[in-house]
XYZ file of C-alpha atoms in Angstrom:
692
model
C 94.218 41.729 -25.584
C 93.847 45.198 -24.125
C 90.995 43.961 -21.940
C 93.086 41.077 -20.587
C 95.978 43.405 -19.775
C 93.558 45.793 -18.095
C 92.137 43.053 -15.877
C 95.660 41.855 -15.072
C 96.864 45.340 -14.080
C 93.706 45.962 -12.057
C 94.104 42.652 -10.202
C 97.756 43.388 -9.422
C 96.723 46.649 -7.769
C 93.967 44.936 -5.762
C 96.203 42.137 -4.504
C 99.081 44.522 -3.715
C 96.902 46.820 -1.603
C 94.697 43.996 -0.315
C 94.548 45.187 3.317
C 93.531 48.721 2.322
C 90.847 47.349 -0.025
C 89.377 45.163 2.724
C 89.350 48.024 5.240
C 87.649 50.389 2.763
C 84.920 47.819 2.057
C 84.458 47.145 5.772
C 84.054 50.878 6.424
C 81.497 51.183 3.614
C 79.642 48.146 4.954
C 79.443 49.527 8.497
C 78.293 52.926 7.209
C 75.638 51.266 5.031
C 74.442 49.065 7.899
C 73.962 52.191 10.031
C 71.832 53.764 7.267
C 69.537 50.741 6.765
C 67.066 51.612 9.594
C 66.571 55.062 8.059
C 65.485 53.754 4.636
C 61.758 54.395 4.140
C 59.736 51.328 3.161
C 56.399 51.807 1.358
C 53.797 49.134 2.130
C 50.953 50.575 0.044
C 50.749 48.743 -3.273
C 48.457 51.387 -4.788
C 51.180 54.031 -4.479
C 53.030 52.288 -7.308
C 50.369 53.022 -9.880
C 51.479 55.663 -12.401
C 50.627 59.207 -11.307
C 48.486 59.713 -14.412
C 46.417 56.532 -13.928
C 42.686 57.274 -13.469
C 42.464 56.087 -9.856
C 45.575 58.020 -8.764
C 44.246 61.187 -10.389
C 40.971 60.569 -8.549
C 42.801 60.239 -5.205
C 44.500 63.604 -5.789
C 41.173 65.258 -6.675
C 39.479 63.794 -3.576
C 42.201 65.076 -1.250
C 42.297 68.495 -2.927
C 38.529 68.961 -2.954
C 37.516 67.300 0.318
C 40.720 67.607 2.324
C 41.004 63.929 3.251
C 41.729 60.589 1.592
C 39.266 57.751 1.194
C 38.482 55.810 4.384
C 40.794 52.821 4.752
C 39.678 50.900 7.853
C 36.549 49.420 9.433
C 35.940 48.272 12.999
C 33.181 45.759 13.790
C 31.903 45.750 17.373
C 29.905 42.756 18.624
C 26.774 42.831 20.784
C 26.366 46.584 21.284
C 23.434 48.910 21.542
C 23.273 52.117 19.515
C 24.523 54.114 22.500
C 27.402 51.703 23.140
C 28.381 51.895 19.488
C 28.457 55.708 19.737
C 30.763 55.417 22.756
C 33.159 53.242 20.735
C 32.993 55.787 17.936
C 33.983 58.613 20.307
C 36.894 56.586 21.688
C 38.113 55.796 18.165
C 37.947 59.485 17.233
C 40.141 60.258 20.244
C 43.008 58.137 18.912
C 45.674 60.348 17.362
C 46.011 59.626 13.650
C 42.403 58.423 13.247
C 40.084 60.751 11.326
C 36.817 60.811 9.372
C 35.176 58.327 11.752
C 31.753 57.498 10.312
C 28.836 55.534 11.695
C 25.062 55.399 11.450
C 24.583 58.721 13.261
C 26.377 60.492 10.416
C 23.880 59.337 7.808
C 20.546 59.215 9.673
C 18.910 61.069 12.562
C 19.106 58.573 15.427
C 16.031 60.159 16.976
C 14.174 58.356 14.214
C 13.155 54.799 15.217
C 15.475 52.290 13.530
C 12.431 50.516 12.068
C 11.810 53.587 9.893
C 15.402 53.906 8.631
C 16.118 52.770 5.082
C 16.931 49.079 5.397
C 19.917 49.132 3.038
C 21.422 52.123 4.840
C 20.824 50.603 8.268
C 22.351 47.249 7.374
C 25.442 48.999 6.063
C 26.280 50.114 9.617
C 24.202 48.184 12.147
C 22.456 44.826 12.249
C 21.741 42.158 14.871
C 23.586 44.289 17.481
C 26.742 44.343 15.358
C 28.058 47.819 14.532
C 30.581 48.600 11.829
C 32.441 51.911 12.093
C 34.462 53.338 9.214
C 37.500 55.596 9.543
C 40.720 56.848 7.998
C 44.048 55.808 9.526
C 46.916 58.190 8.862
C 49.311 56.967 6.182
C 52.733 56.016 7.518
C 51.447 55.377 11.068
C 49.348 52.296 10.332
C 51.149 49.877 12.632
C 51.143 52.036 15.766
C 47.538 53.161 15.269
C 46.335 49.636 14.521
C 47.924 48.371 17.742
C 46.109 51.111 19.679
C 42.784 50.191 18.065
C 43.333 46.508 18.884
C 43.925 47.469 22.506
C 40.633 49.387 22.510
C 38.412 46.780 20.833
C 39.950 43.598 22.276
C 40.163 40.122 20.756
C 36.439 39.581 20.265
C 35.938 42.484 17.851
C 37.331 42.906 14.327
C 39.460 45.404 12.402
C 39.821 45.231 8.596
C 40.751 47.422 5.636
C 43.626 48.579 3.451
C 45.380 50.263 6.365
C 45.395 46.999 8.303
C 46.860 45.169 5.288
C 49.627 47.752 5.359
C 50.115 47.417 9.121
C 50.384 43.626 8.857
C 52.949 43.972 6.080
C 54.922 46.407 8.245
C 54.783 44.104 11.257
C 55.756 40.959 9.392
C 58.334 42.389 6.984
C 61.249 42.674 9.388
C 60.560 39.605 11.535
C 59.835 37.352 8.556
C 62.848 38.554 6.560
C 65.052 38.007 9.626
C 63.538 34.564 10.202
C 64.058 33.648 6.542
C 67.696 34.789 6.746
C 68.269 32.797 9.953
C 66.986 29.682 8.185
C 68.651 30.392 4.874
C 72.220 31.208 5.918
C 72.825 27.867 7.708
C 71.341 25.988 4.752
C 73.596 27.851 2.314
C 76.613 27.210 4.557
C 75.806 23.483 4.641
C 75.408 23.368 0.846
C 78.698 25.226 0.369
C 80.587 23.071 2.891
C 79.420 19.979 1.017
C 80.589 21.502 -2.254
C 84.022 22.774 -1.141
C 87.103 21.324 0.554
C 87.529 23.984 3.250
C 85.461 24.672 6.360
C 85.915 28.455 6.136
C 85.670 28.928 2.363
C 81.852 29.228 2.540
C 82.302 32.115 4.970
C 84.436 33.897 2.362
C 81.606 33.449 -0.168
C 78.973 34.767 2.225
C 81.174 37.632 3.426
C 81.818 38.869 -0.107
C 78.139 38.802 -1.076
C 76.939 39.855 2.385
C 79.028 43.013 2.114
C 77.400 43.878 -1.217
C 73.918 43.130 0.179
C 74.425 45.459 3.157
C 75.845 48.225 0.954
C 72.874 47.814 -1.400
C 70.383 48.033 1.474
C 72.084 51.062 3.014
C 72.437 52.996 -0.234
C 68.681 52.709 -0.750
C 68.529 55.786 1.474
C 69.590 57.826 -1.567
C 66.658 56.470 -3.600
C 64.121 57.903 -1.148
C 62.025 54.821 -0.438
C 61.656 51.209 -1.515
C 58.610 48.954 -1.725
C 57.939 46.226 0.828
C 58.349 43.672 -1.983
C 61.846 44.986 -2.745
C 62.752 45.200 0.938
C 61.715 41.587 1.549
C 62.811 39.853 -1.650
C 65.802 41.765 -3.074
C 68.428 41.091 -0.340
C 67.823 37.338 -0.242
C 67.533 37.106 -4.027
C 70.754 39.095 -4.477
C 72.531 36.758 -2.071
C 71.375 33.642 -3.915
C 72.035 34.903 -7.447
C 75.409 36.551 -6.810
C 76.926 33.678 -4.817
C 77.711 32.084 -8.184
C 80.238 34.830 -8.916
C 82.133 34.157 -5.684
C 82.023 30.411 -6.308
C 83.457 30.896 -9.830
C 86.358 32.949 -8.475
C 87.352 30.811 -5.491
C 87.059 27.566 -7.449
C 89.391 29.079 -10.035
C 91.738 30.214 -7.242
C 91.778 26.675 -5.860
C 92.665 25.303 -9.311
C 95.460 27.843 -9.807
C 97.037 27.032 -6.449
C 97.618 23.462 -7.586
C 100.263 24.788 -9.990
C 101.218 28.086 -8.318
C 102.104 28.073 -4.613
C 102.182 31.880 -4.436
C 98.663 32.966 -3.370
C 99.053 36.467 -4.843
C 99.938 35.351 -8.374
C 97.483 32.451 -8.110
C 94.697 34.933 -7.327
C 95.757 37.199 -10.185
C 95.544 34.253 -12.577
C 92.217 33.182 -11.060
C 90.678 36.612 -11.620
C 91.860 36.678 -15.244
C 90.571 33.150 -15.842
C 87.172 33.550 -14.173
C 86.502 37.185 -15.130
C 84.792 36.397 -18.494
C 82.399 33.885 -16.855
C 81.646 36.227 -13.935
C 81.159 39.208 -16.275
C 78.871 37.247 -18.612
C 76.773 35.904 -15.729
C 76.510 39.343 -14.116
C 75.669 40.989 -17.455
C 72.772 38.626 -18.255
C 71.335 39.073 -14.768
C 71.967 42.836 -14.830
C 70.224 43.444 -18.146
C 67.488 40.930 -17.320
C 66.611 42.851 -14.176
C 66.877 46.123 -16.086
C 63.881 44.988 -18.127
C 61.746 45.368 -14.989
C 62.522 49.087 -15.091
C 60.240 49.545 -18.112
C 57.172 48.580 -16.076
C 54.522 51.258 -15.700
C 53.433 49.557 -12.495
C 56.329 50.973 -10.551
C 56.686 48.202 -7.967
C 58.409 46.148 -10.684
C 60.683 49.034 -11.600
C 61.477 49.542 -7.906
C 62.497 45.886 -7.510
C 64.322 45.802 -10.848
C 66.463 48.876 -10.168
C 67.297 47.627 -6.674
C 68.371 44.240 -8.023
C 70.391 45.903 -10.786
C 72.209 47.947 -8.148
C 72.678 44.802 -6.093
C 74.135 42.811 -8.986
C 76.546 45.645 -9.861
C 77.684 45.865 -6.227
C 78.025 42.075 -6.009
C 80.160 42.028 -9.152
C 82.421 44.753 -7.731
C 82.635 42.949 -4.396
C 83.626 39.655 -6.026
C 86.319 41.069 -8.345
C 87.679 43.641 -5.857
C 86.886 42.763 -2.247
C 86.954 38.951 -2.416
C 90.420 38.704 -4.049
C 91.817 41.124 -1.452
C 90.175 39.263 1.443
C 91.350 35.881 0.156
C 94.959 36.996 -0.344
C 94.978 38.426 3.188
C 93.407 35.389 4.900
C 94.241 32.507 2.537
C 96.029 30.642 5.352
C 92.665 29.996 6.991
C 91.540 28.153 3.854
C 94.689 26.026 3.966
C 94.337 25.285 7.676
C 90.717 24.149 7.424
C 90.890 21.746 4.502
C 88.652 18.668 4.498
C 87.961 15.843 2.095
C 85.222 16.291 -0.543
C 81.853 15.386 0.959
C 79.695 15.402 -2.143
C 79.765 12.604 -4.734
C 80.944 13.584 -8.207
C 78.619 13.156 -11.193
C 80.918 10.948 -13.277
C 78.410 8.735 -15.061
C 75.607 11.227 -15.650
C 76.842 12.374 -19.055
C 76.365 9.049 -20.834
C 72.860 8.669 -19.424
C 71.886 12.188 -20.481
C 73.163 11.518 -24.023
C 71.184 8.265 -24.219
C 67.865 10.054 -23.544
C 68.602 13.118 -25.698
C 65.830 12.496 -28.248
C 63.349 11.632 -25.516
C 64.240 14.893 -23.719
C 63.657 16.986 -26.854
C 60.369 15.255 -27.726
C 59.063 15.448 -24.138
C 59.745 19.189 -23.829
C 58.348 19.785 -27.332
C 55.100 18.086 -26.277
C 54.898 20.050 -23.022
C 56.079 23.501 -24.007
C 53.196 24.693 -26.194
C 50.427 23.618 -23.764
C 52.489 25.167 -20.940
C 52.756 28.448 -22.865
C 48.983 28.519 -23.390
C 48.253 27.444 -19.800
C 50.381 30.170 -18.197
C 48.436 32.748 -20.217
C 45.135 31.435 -18.829
C 46.107 31.458 -15.141
C 43.672 33.215 -12.784
C 45.370 36.218 -11.245
C 45.114 38.204 -8.038
C 46.153 41.806 -8.644
C 46.269 43.022 -5.052
C 47.942 41.654 -1.969
C 45.837 38.488 -1.913
C 43.868 36.895 0.921
C 45.291 36.799 4.409
C 45.495 33.313 5.992
C 42.623 32.614 8.398
C 45.067 31.688 11.165
C 46.205 35.338 11.311
C 44.311 38.046 13.219
C 43.508 39.971 10.032
C 42.386 36.854 8.159
C 40.097 35.812 11.021
C 38.714 39.358 11.322
C 37.892 39.474 7.609
C 35.936 36.231 7.952
C 34.007 37.643 10.945
C 33.037 40.840 9.153
C 31.991 39.028 5.967
C 29.827 36.588 7.923
C 27.817 39.441 9.477
C 27.833 42.228 6.888
C 28.787 40.275 3.771
C 31.288 41.417 1.197
C 31.314 45.189 0.955
C 33.643 47.154 -1.272
C 33.000 50.902 -1.537
C 33.439 52.816 -4.782
C 33.614 56.601 -4.626
C 32.382 58.676 -7.555
C 33.230 62.363 -7.847
C 30.911 64.108 -10.311
C 30.707 67.808 -11.248
C 28.571 69.688 -8.710
C 25.476 71.665 -9.617
C 23.181 69.533 -11.770
C 20.976 67.840 -9.132
C 18.524 66.195 -11.584
C 21.441 64.589 -13.425
C 22.903 63.337 -10.130
C 19.533 61.871 -9.111
C 19.147 60.111 -12.442
C 22.688 58.673 -12.198
C 22.054 57.469 -8.643
C 18.892 55.643 -9.741
C 20.796 53.907 -12.547
C 23.586 52.937 -10.166
C 21.141 51.518 -7.610
C 19.719 49.335 -10.372
C 23.063 47.501 -10.596
C 22.386 44.246 -8.687
C 25.701 44.329 -6.820
C 25.196 47.914 -5.557
C 23.649 47.621 -2.100
C 23.310 51.306 -1.194
C 24.566 54.800 -2.005
C 25.563 57.588 0.351
C 25.270 61.044 -1.160
C 23.857 64.478 -0.431
C 20.654 63.606 -2.270
C 20.208 60.284 -0.420
C 20.962 61.541 3.080
C 19.787 65.164 3.126
C 17.441 65.348 0.188
C 17.545 66.981 -3.195
C 14.628 69.268 -2.355
C 16.586 71.154 0.318
C 18.633 73.970 -1.290
C 22.311 73.376 -0.593
C 23.049 77.057 -0.010
C 20.599 77.158 2.915
C 22.455 74.492 4.904
C 25.387 74.870 7.244
C 28.689 73.802 5.663
C 29.193 71.158 8.354
C 26.174 69.308 6.968
C 27.345 69.339 3.365
C 31.146 69.187 3.506
C 31.232 65.368 3.534
C 29.477 65.188 0.133
C 29.909 68.564 -1.533
C 33.103 70.440 -2.352
C 33.592 73.566 -4.395
C 33.551 71.637 -7.660
C 32.338 68.088 -6.998
C 29.579 65.998 -5.478
C 30.713 62.787 -3.789
C 28.729 59.559 -4.205
C 29.793 56.534 -2.146
C 28.543 53.217 -3.538
C 28.594 50.089 -1.357
C 28.975 47.047 -3.582
C 28.414 43.442 -2.509
C 31.574 42.122 -4.164
C 35.100 41.274 -3.195
C 37.759 43.863 -3.917
C 38.779 42.111 -7.130
C 37.800 39.364 -9.514
C 35.548 39.127 -12.584
C 32.428 40.237 -10.703
C 34.120 43.173 -8.977
C 35.776 44.397 -12.177
C 32.507 44.039 -14.098
C 30.849 46.316 -11.507
C 33.673 48.867 -11.849
C 33.189 48.873 -15.628
C 29.413 49.270 -15.283
C 29.730 52.112 -12.770
C 32.218 53.902 -15.001
C 29.986 53.350 -18.014
C 26.974 54.978 -16.325
C 29.061 57.873 -15.001
C 30.594 58.364 -18.444
C 27.168 58.428 -20.067
C 26.143 61.342 -17.819
C 29.418 63.243 -17.435
C 31.758 62.110 -20.205
C 35.342 62.377 -18.920
C 34.333 64.824 -16.194
C 33.979 62.276 -13.369
C 36.498 60.447 -11.184
C 36.238 56.991 -9.593
C 38.330 55.562 -6.797
C 38.378 52.756 -4.269
C 40.213 49.488 -3.781
C 38.422 47.668 -6.614
C 38.955 50.648 -8.937
C 42.691 50.748 -8.139
C 43.034 47.011 -8.711
C 41.138 47.371 -11.989
C 43.720 49.974 -13.067
C 46.557 47.701 -11.937
C 45.105 44.888 -14.050
C 45.005 47.086 -17.151
C 48.537 48.371 -16.609
C 50.274 45.091 -15.755
C 48.828 43.272 -18.753
C 50.699 45.730 -20.967
C 53.723 45.570 -18.654
C 53.934 41.808 -19.068
C 54.441 41.996 -22.808
C 56.978 44.827 -22.575
C 58.999 43.198 -19.793
C 59.120 39.796 -21.481
C 60.274 41.279 -24.778
C 62.901 43.471 -23.098
C 64.209 40.573 -20.976
C 64.584 38.234 -23.939
C 66.232 40.892 -26.121
C 68.639 42.018 -23.384
C 69.722 38.532 -22.313
C 69.838 37.306 -25.907
C 72.115 40.199 -26.871
C 74.529 39.460 -23.998
C 74.657 35.755 -24.943
C 75.209 36.613 -28.603
C 78.150 38.888 -27.751
C 79.577 36.391 -25.235
C 79.576 33.456 -27.652
C 79.684 35.418 -30.931
C 76.860 33.216 -32.151
C 73.456 33.660 -33.773
C 72.113 30.260 -32.726
C 73.337 29.856 -29.135
C 71.189 32.748 -27.790
C 68.121 30.992 -29.225
C 69.108 27.612 -27.754
C 69.861 29.012 -24.283
C 66.731 31.173 -24.177
C 64.507 28.301 -25.313
C 66.032 26.113 -22.596
C 65.377 28.539 -19.750
C 62.146 30.041 -21.119
C 60.706 26.526 -21.291
C 61.274 26.165 -17.552
C 59.649 29.579 -16.986
C 56.504 28.656 -18.924
C 56.186 25.267 -17.208
C 56.661 26.938 -13.828
C 53.988 29.558 -14.499
C 51.600 26.949 -15.940
C 51.464 24.991 -12.660
C 48.958 27.398 -10.998
C 46.595 26.929 -13.972
C 46.875 23.132 -13.830
C 46.289 23.128 -10.056
C 43.497 25.746 -10.344
C 45.325 28.075 -7.950
C 45.011 31.851 -8.411
C 48.408 33.500 -8.693
C 49.405 36.906 -7.352
C 50.151 38.805 -10.546
C 53.190 40.636 -9.200
C 54.731 37.231 -8.549
C 53.940 36.128 -12.098
C 55.354 39.290 -13.613
C 58.494 39.482 -11.508
C 59.367 35.793 -11.549
C 59.056 35.536 -15.322
C 61.974 37.961 -15.478
C 63.845 36.928 -12.334
C 63.854 33.208 -13.153
C 65.097 33.833 -16.687
C 67.747 36.339 -15.602
C 68.957 34.318 -12.602
C 69.005 30.795 -14.055
C 70.313 31.531 -17.553
C 73.718 31.543 -15.801
C 73.448 27.749 -15.536
C 73.052 27.487 -19.290
C 75.901 29.936 -19.926
C 78.279 28.053 -17.626
C 77.380 24.747 -19.291
C 77.705 26.120 -22.823
C 81.042 27.830 -22.125
C 82.493 24.538 -20.949
C 81.010 22.653 -23.896
C 82.450 25.123 -26.409
C 85.909 24.748 -24.846
C 85.632 20.958 -24.845
C 84.423 20.995 -28.429
C 87.789 22.421 -29.515
C 89.506 19.280 -28.185
C 87.025 16.472 -28.773
C 83.988 15.352 -30.814
C 80.498 16.634 -29.942
C 79.329 13.507 -28.090
C 82.458 13.312 -25.938
C 82.318 17.078 -25.303
C 78.735 16.853 -24.060
C 79.464 13.858 -21.822
C 82.503 15.575 -20.311
C 80.599 18.830 -19.770
C 77.659 17.113 -18.071
C 80.011 15.144 -15.813
C 82.060 18.202 -14.835
C 79.385 20.911 -14.592
C 76.355 19.117 -13.147
C 77.838 19.459 -9.669
C 78.439 23.228 -9.778
C 75.120 23.924 -11.484
C 73.293 21.776 -8.922
C 74.865 23.801 -6.091
C 73.706 27.097 -7.630
C 70.225 25.702 -8.243
C 70.037 24.266 -4.724
C 70.879 27.650 -3.194
C 68.392 29.615 -5.319
C 65.704 26.989 -4.812
C 66.286 27.046 -1.044
C 65.900 30.822 -1.068
C 62.574 30.563 -2.884
C 61.061 27.814 -0.770
C 62.149 29.468 2.492
C 60.489 32.732 1.413
C 57.369 30.719 0.600
C 57.364 28.890 3.929
C 58.187 31.854 6.176
C 56.147 34.694 4.665
C 52.517 35.330 5.541
C 52.409 38.044 2.878
C 50.784 36.379 -0.170
C 52.868 38.412 -2.625
C 56.205 37.462 -1.028
C 55.090 33.855 -0.557
C 53.997 33.604 -4.187
C 57.309 34.987 -5.466
C 59.187 32.557 -3.212
C 57.290 29.494 -4.415
C 57.772 30.420 -8.064
C 61.503 31.078 -7.603
C 62.024 27.819 -5.701
C 60.165 25.708 -8.252
C 61.661 27.655 -11.165
C 65.254 27.049 -10.082
C 64.658 23.293 -9.969
C 62.957 23.300 -13.372
C 65.775 25.369 -14.893
C 68.319 22.907 -13.492
C 66.477 19.967 -15.076
C 66.264 21.772 -18.413
C 69.982 22.593 -18.413
C 70.828 19.027 -17.403
C 68.664 17.268 -20.002
C 67.317 19.598 -22.708
C 70.353 21.828 -23.303
C 72.849 18.953 -23.866
C 70.338 17.282 -26.186
C 69.890 20.388 -28.340
C 73.621 21.171 -28.415
C 74.453 17.608 -29.475
C 71.705 17.293 -32.091
C 72.356 20.810 -33.450
C 76.150 20.684 -33.255
C 76.723 21.354 -36.973
C 74.332 24.294 -37.007
C 75.984 25.750 -33.921
C 79.352 25.529 -35.679
C 78.050 27.217 -38.840
C 76.272 30.046 -36.979
C 79.052 30.805 -34.499
C 82.057 32.997 -35.343
C 85.442 31.182 -35.287
C 84.406 28.097 -33.311
C 87.576 26.145 -34.114
C 85.729 22.898 -33.381
C 87.642 19.624 -33.250
C 87.530 17.753 -36.566
C 87.361 13.984 -36.435
C 89.843 12.202 -38.703
C 88.457 9.965 -41.418
């Protein structure tokens, strides 16, 4: 009772000072929009590894000991002589932000005839008049520097590496997000126009959520930085998920105005009536996204915390800003009324009831294989392959055709024991996938005393405490073969140096990511289920309904994530991890809305009639929510060239449709078949009792 009175008093204040509320929100929105360009976006996926992970510790040691990070870019020049390649090297060194430029002249004396140079070493840098030059591109300036390198090397030559992945992500992030929004907003407006009876009502929905999205984006400046995944996915996902709250409120307002001509009191009643549904929906999504915060792989925590902030802001916007805006401008809704354009689902309920046993049996037959299949999916732990119709994708193909797959692994071992280093290097060269090694012993010779050489000759491989060994492996950056090589290299190094060595490189980082996210998956899934289950239990005061609702939505999640296994399509693991939580947190609202209506109907009618009435009345609103979320997902998939963003989009789009089907067919079947159990395991149901 106290809570109801509190909501009533709060709503009276909002509606009384509606103009002031709207102006305050507009001011906050403008201020936030101004701050958005100053929010730092991090495009390097490896930065989200925990600071104490082995590869991140190794990066810190490398920079502290040798003064520079690992090289992150390679340029391949076609049809050049040795002298022409050296000219390109000099011009690359002259570009501001490019450092540690390395080519053949850094590892062999070019006065020596090439025929006498070690074949493995030679082919690492120069073969068939193709030269490959390695370098380090300054972090944070990847896009500008990459553009300058492209201008130097032209279309016919190639540029690849981690830094170029980052530059492509930087270049595409803004344009693709803008393009997705330009496609998405008209689609959402069309869906909302079809589902409402006013031409401007959809603009009220979008304004309320748009305000919260802009405030969320602008306030990210206080976080410090956000990941490119968060920057691309969170705003659109927030828009799609939180639109439900605005729809709940304005539909309730429309209902209240049929009996109350005063828009102020009608809105006050609408807020009181819709507040429990909005609060329950926001709470499940809020706590579902909070589960991402427990991830050690911090890109999930970054996205989760941003979405949590977004959901909280959306909730505030809907219960504070939207009522004030509607009371101020309600006349526009009245002036732009139109007839319903979407057919009502009046005969669906009986058909759903008829197939209830079939629905339960079908899902029961599918769900266990789907659960097993989604655990066996092949995963990509990095950014994934770039499409061949992009410049980077085409360049990667060019380089691999000439020089083959080449993924460097850097080993830092304690300096001083040359015989041990030599023995380790021989063991490492015996690994079939290791093509060559660059080290002091290989390039200068173990017989030459290090103290007799100028520092400029040794600084690339020797620091005060460590010797640096660079292994060139003939593997991709990830996969079973690449990870097996990482394990073998670490095993040999451990046999000689115990825990005293450090390993780093792209394949090593991805190996660490694999180890970390496998543990993350279990923790996030458990936290998501517990958090959402607890909210449902409190909302319905039931022990059984949380199980029924979670089974309904989790079934759609498992089927969704099993599709890549069935189609033999590798799945970007971040997409798998994030969507497992996002789909559950975002679509459980459909089940809550359906169940709330069923429980109310059940107080007035028998179970069968209650289910039929609920399906007939709620299929429309649930289909609108699912259509919006599904559109968001598929548009992200279609517009993004970033494999991570595209993967998340496809899973969200497909997941929303699957969740809708489960809520439409499986949930009514379980509620009808388990009606008596639901009554027994729910506090004070007050179900309708049929007369004998």
